[in-house]
PDB file of C-alpha atoms in Angstrom:
ATOM      1  CA  MET E1124     121.689-224.973 -50.516  1.00  0.00           C
ATOM      2  CA  LYS E1125     125.433-225.174 -52.231  1.00  0.00           C
ATOM      3  CA  GLN E1126     127.511-228.383 -51.519  1.00  0.00           C
ATOM      4  CA  CYS E1127     131.600-227.764 -50.375  1.00  0.00           C
ATOM      5  CA  ALA E1128     133.393-228.682 -53.363  1.00  0.00           C
ATOM      6  CA  ALA E1129     135.952-230.802 -50.626  1.00  0.00           C
ATOM      7  CA  CYS E1130     133.831-232.724 -49.250  1.00  0.00           C
ATOM      8  CA  HIS E1131     130.182-232.535 -50.489  1.00  0.00           C
ATOM      9  CA  HIS E1132     128.590-231.813 -47.133  1.00  0.00           C
ATOM     10  CA  ASP E1133     126.234-228.519 -46.914  1.00  0.00           C
ATOM     11  CA  MET E1134     127.698-224.886 -46.618  1.00  0.00           C
ATOM     12  CA  ILE E1135     126.583-222.517 -43.772  1.00  0.00           C
ATOM     13  CA  ASN E1136     126.338-218.964 -44.661  1.00  0.00           C
ATOM     14  CA  ARG E1137     128.589-216.992 -42.116  1.00  0.00           C
ATOM     15  CA  VAL E1138     130.076-213.353 -41.599  1.00  0.00           C
ATOM     16  CA  GLY E1139     133.506-212.972 -40.117  1.00  0.00           C
ATOM     17  CA  GLU E1140     137.108-212.750 -40.380  1.00  0.00           C
ATOM     18  CA  LEU E1141     139.133-214.443 -43.170  1.00  0.00           C
ATOM     19  CA  ASP E1142     142.705-214.647 -44.566  1.00  0.00           C
ATOM     20  CA  MET E1143     143.725-213.984 -47.343  1.00  0.00           C
ATOM     21  CA  ARG E1144     147.339-214.624 -49.501  1.00  0.00           C
ATOM     22  CA  ILE E1145     147.716-212.869 -52.704  1.00  0.00           C
ATOM     23  CA  ASN E1146     151.033-212.812 -54.421  1.00  0.00           C
ATOM     24  CA  GLY E1147     152.638-214.024 -51.107  1.00  0.00           C
ATOM     25  CA  GLN E1148     151.161-210.974 -48.973  1.00  0.00           C
ATOM     26  CA  LEU E1149     148.658-211.951 -46.258  1.00  0.00           C
ATOM     27  CA  TYR E1150     145.582-209.816 -46.124  1.00  0.00           C
ATOM     28  CA  ILE E1151     143.061-210.021 -42.948  1.00  0.00           C
ATOM     29  CA  VAL E1152     139.424-209.234 -44.046  1.00  0.00           C
ATOM     30  CA  ARG E1153     136.882-208.539 -41.573  1.00  0.00           C
ATOM     31  CA  GLY E1154     132.933-208.342 -41.945  1.00  0.00           C
ATOM     32  CA  ILE E1155     132.876-210.435 -44.916  1.00  0.00           C
ATOM     33  CA  PRO E1156     130.079-212.875 -46.125  1.00  0.00           C
ATOM     34  CA  TYR E1157     131.670-216.402 -47.110  1.00  0.00           C
ATOM     35  CA  GLU E1158     130.384-220.177 -46.999  1.00  0.00           C
ATOM     36  CA  GLU E1159     132.055-222.130 -44.631  1.00  0.00           C
ATOM     37  CA  CYS E1160     131.877-226.060 -44.671  1.00  0.00           C
ATOM     38  CA  PRO E1161     131.018-227.428 -40.890  1.00  0.00           C
ATOM     39  CA  VAL E1162     132.846-230.555 -41.641  1.00  0.00           C
ATOM     40  CA  CYS E1163     136.067-230.024 -43.474  1.00  0.00           C
ATOM     41  CA  GLY E1164     136.351-225.994 -42.546  1.00  0.00           C
ATOM     42  CA  GLU E1165     136.816-225.275 -46.416  1.00  0.00           C
ATOM     43  CA  ARG E1166     135.529-221.052 -46.754  1.00  0.00           C
ATOM     44  CA  VAL E1167     134.453-219.625 -49.984  1.00  0.00           C
ATOM     45  CA  ILE E1168     133.953-216.203 -51.117  1.00  0.00           C
ATOM     46  CA  SER E1169     131.711-215.107 -53.804  1.00  0.00           C
ATOM     47  CA  PRO E1170     133.136-214.294 -57.275  1.00  0.00           C
ATOM     48  CA  ASN E1171     131.613-210.384 -56.940  1.00  0.00           C
ATOM     49  CA  ILE E1172     133.055-210.140 -53.255  1.00  0.00           C
ATOM     50  CA  SER E1173     136.256-211.576 -54.483  1.00  0.00           C
ATOM     51  CA  GLN E1174     136.770-209.304 -57.171  1.00  0.00           C
ATOM     52  CA  HIS E1175     135.580-206.107 -54.999  1.00  0.00           C
ATOM     53  CA  LEU E1176     138.480-207.431 -52.753  1.00  0.00           C
ATOM     54  CA  PHE E1177     141.250-207.705 -55.207  1.00  0.00           C
ATOM     55  CA  GLU E1178     140.238-204.085 -56.956  1.00  0.00           C
ATOM     56  CA  ARG E1179     140.337-202.561 -53.506  1.00  0.00           C
ATOM     57  CA  ILE E1180     143.941-204.027 -52.718  1.00  0.00           C
ATOM     58  CA  LEU E1181     144.980-202.997 -56.154  1.00  0.00           C
ATOM     59  CA  ALA E1182     143.804-199.417 -55.014  1.00  0.00           C
ATOM     60  CA  HIS E1183     145.098-199.732 -52.169  1.00  0.00           C
ATOM     61  CA  ASP E1184     141.841-199.031 -50.610  1.00  0.00           C
ATOM     62  CA  PHE E1185     142.819-200.756 -46.961  1.00  0.00           C
ATOM     63  CA  VAL E1186     144.275-199.836 -43.610  1.00  0.00           C
ATOM     64  CA  GLU E1187     147.188-201.174 -42.129  1.00  0.00           C
ATOM     65  CA  GLU E1188     147.678-202.403 -38.516  1.00  0.00           C
ATOM     66  CA  THR E1189     150.266-204.552 -36.951  1.00  0.00           C
ATOM     67  CA  MET E1190     149.553-207.522 -35.386  1.00  0.00           C
ATOM     68  CA  ARG E1191     151.360-210.474 -33.265  1.00  0.00           C
ATOM     69  CA  ILE E1192     151.050-213.932 -35.084  1.00  0.00           C
ATOM     70  CA  PRO E1193     152.440-216.490 -33.829  1.00  0.00           C
ATOM     71  CA  VAL E1194     154.811-218.712 -35.877  1.00  0.00           C
ATOM     72  CA  LEU E1195     156.205-222.097 -35.663  1.00  0.00           C
ATOM     73  CA  ALA E1196     159.525-223.026 -37.111  1.00  0.00           C
ATOM     74  CA  GLY E1197     160.862-226.426 -37.311  1.00  0.00           C
ATOM     75  CA  ALA E1198     161.614-229.077 -39.949  1.00  0.00           C
ATOM     76  CA  TYR E1199     159.471-232.345 -38.626  1.00  0.00           C
ATOM     77  CA  ALA E1200     160.674-235.931 -39.446  1.00  0.00           C
TER      78      ALA E1200
END
């Protein structure tokens, strides 16, 4: 089993939803396999899946949806 690069705990295989920012654009990816650290929450996708996602984004092979996302603003001193 792979270990988390951030905290060195064992990663768990999961399938679910991830958010990714590429060149400042937010993408939500659903039904994707990834590894997650149960301790720190680090999530990692395989290089093959990553390449596939980038190719789909470059080809505009995705559906655009409108989502309501809570946004917090403020200066925290």
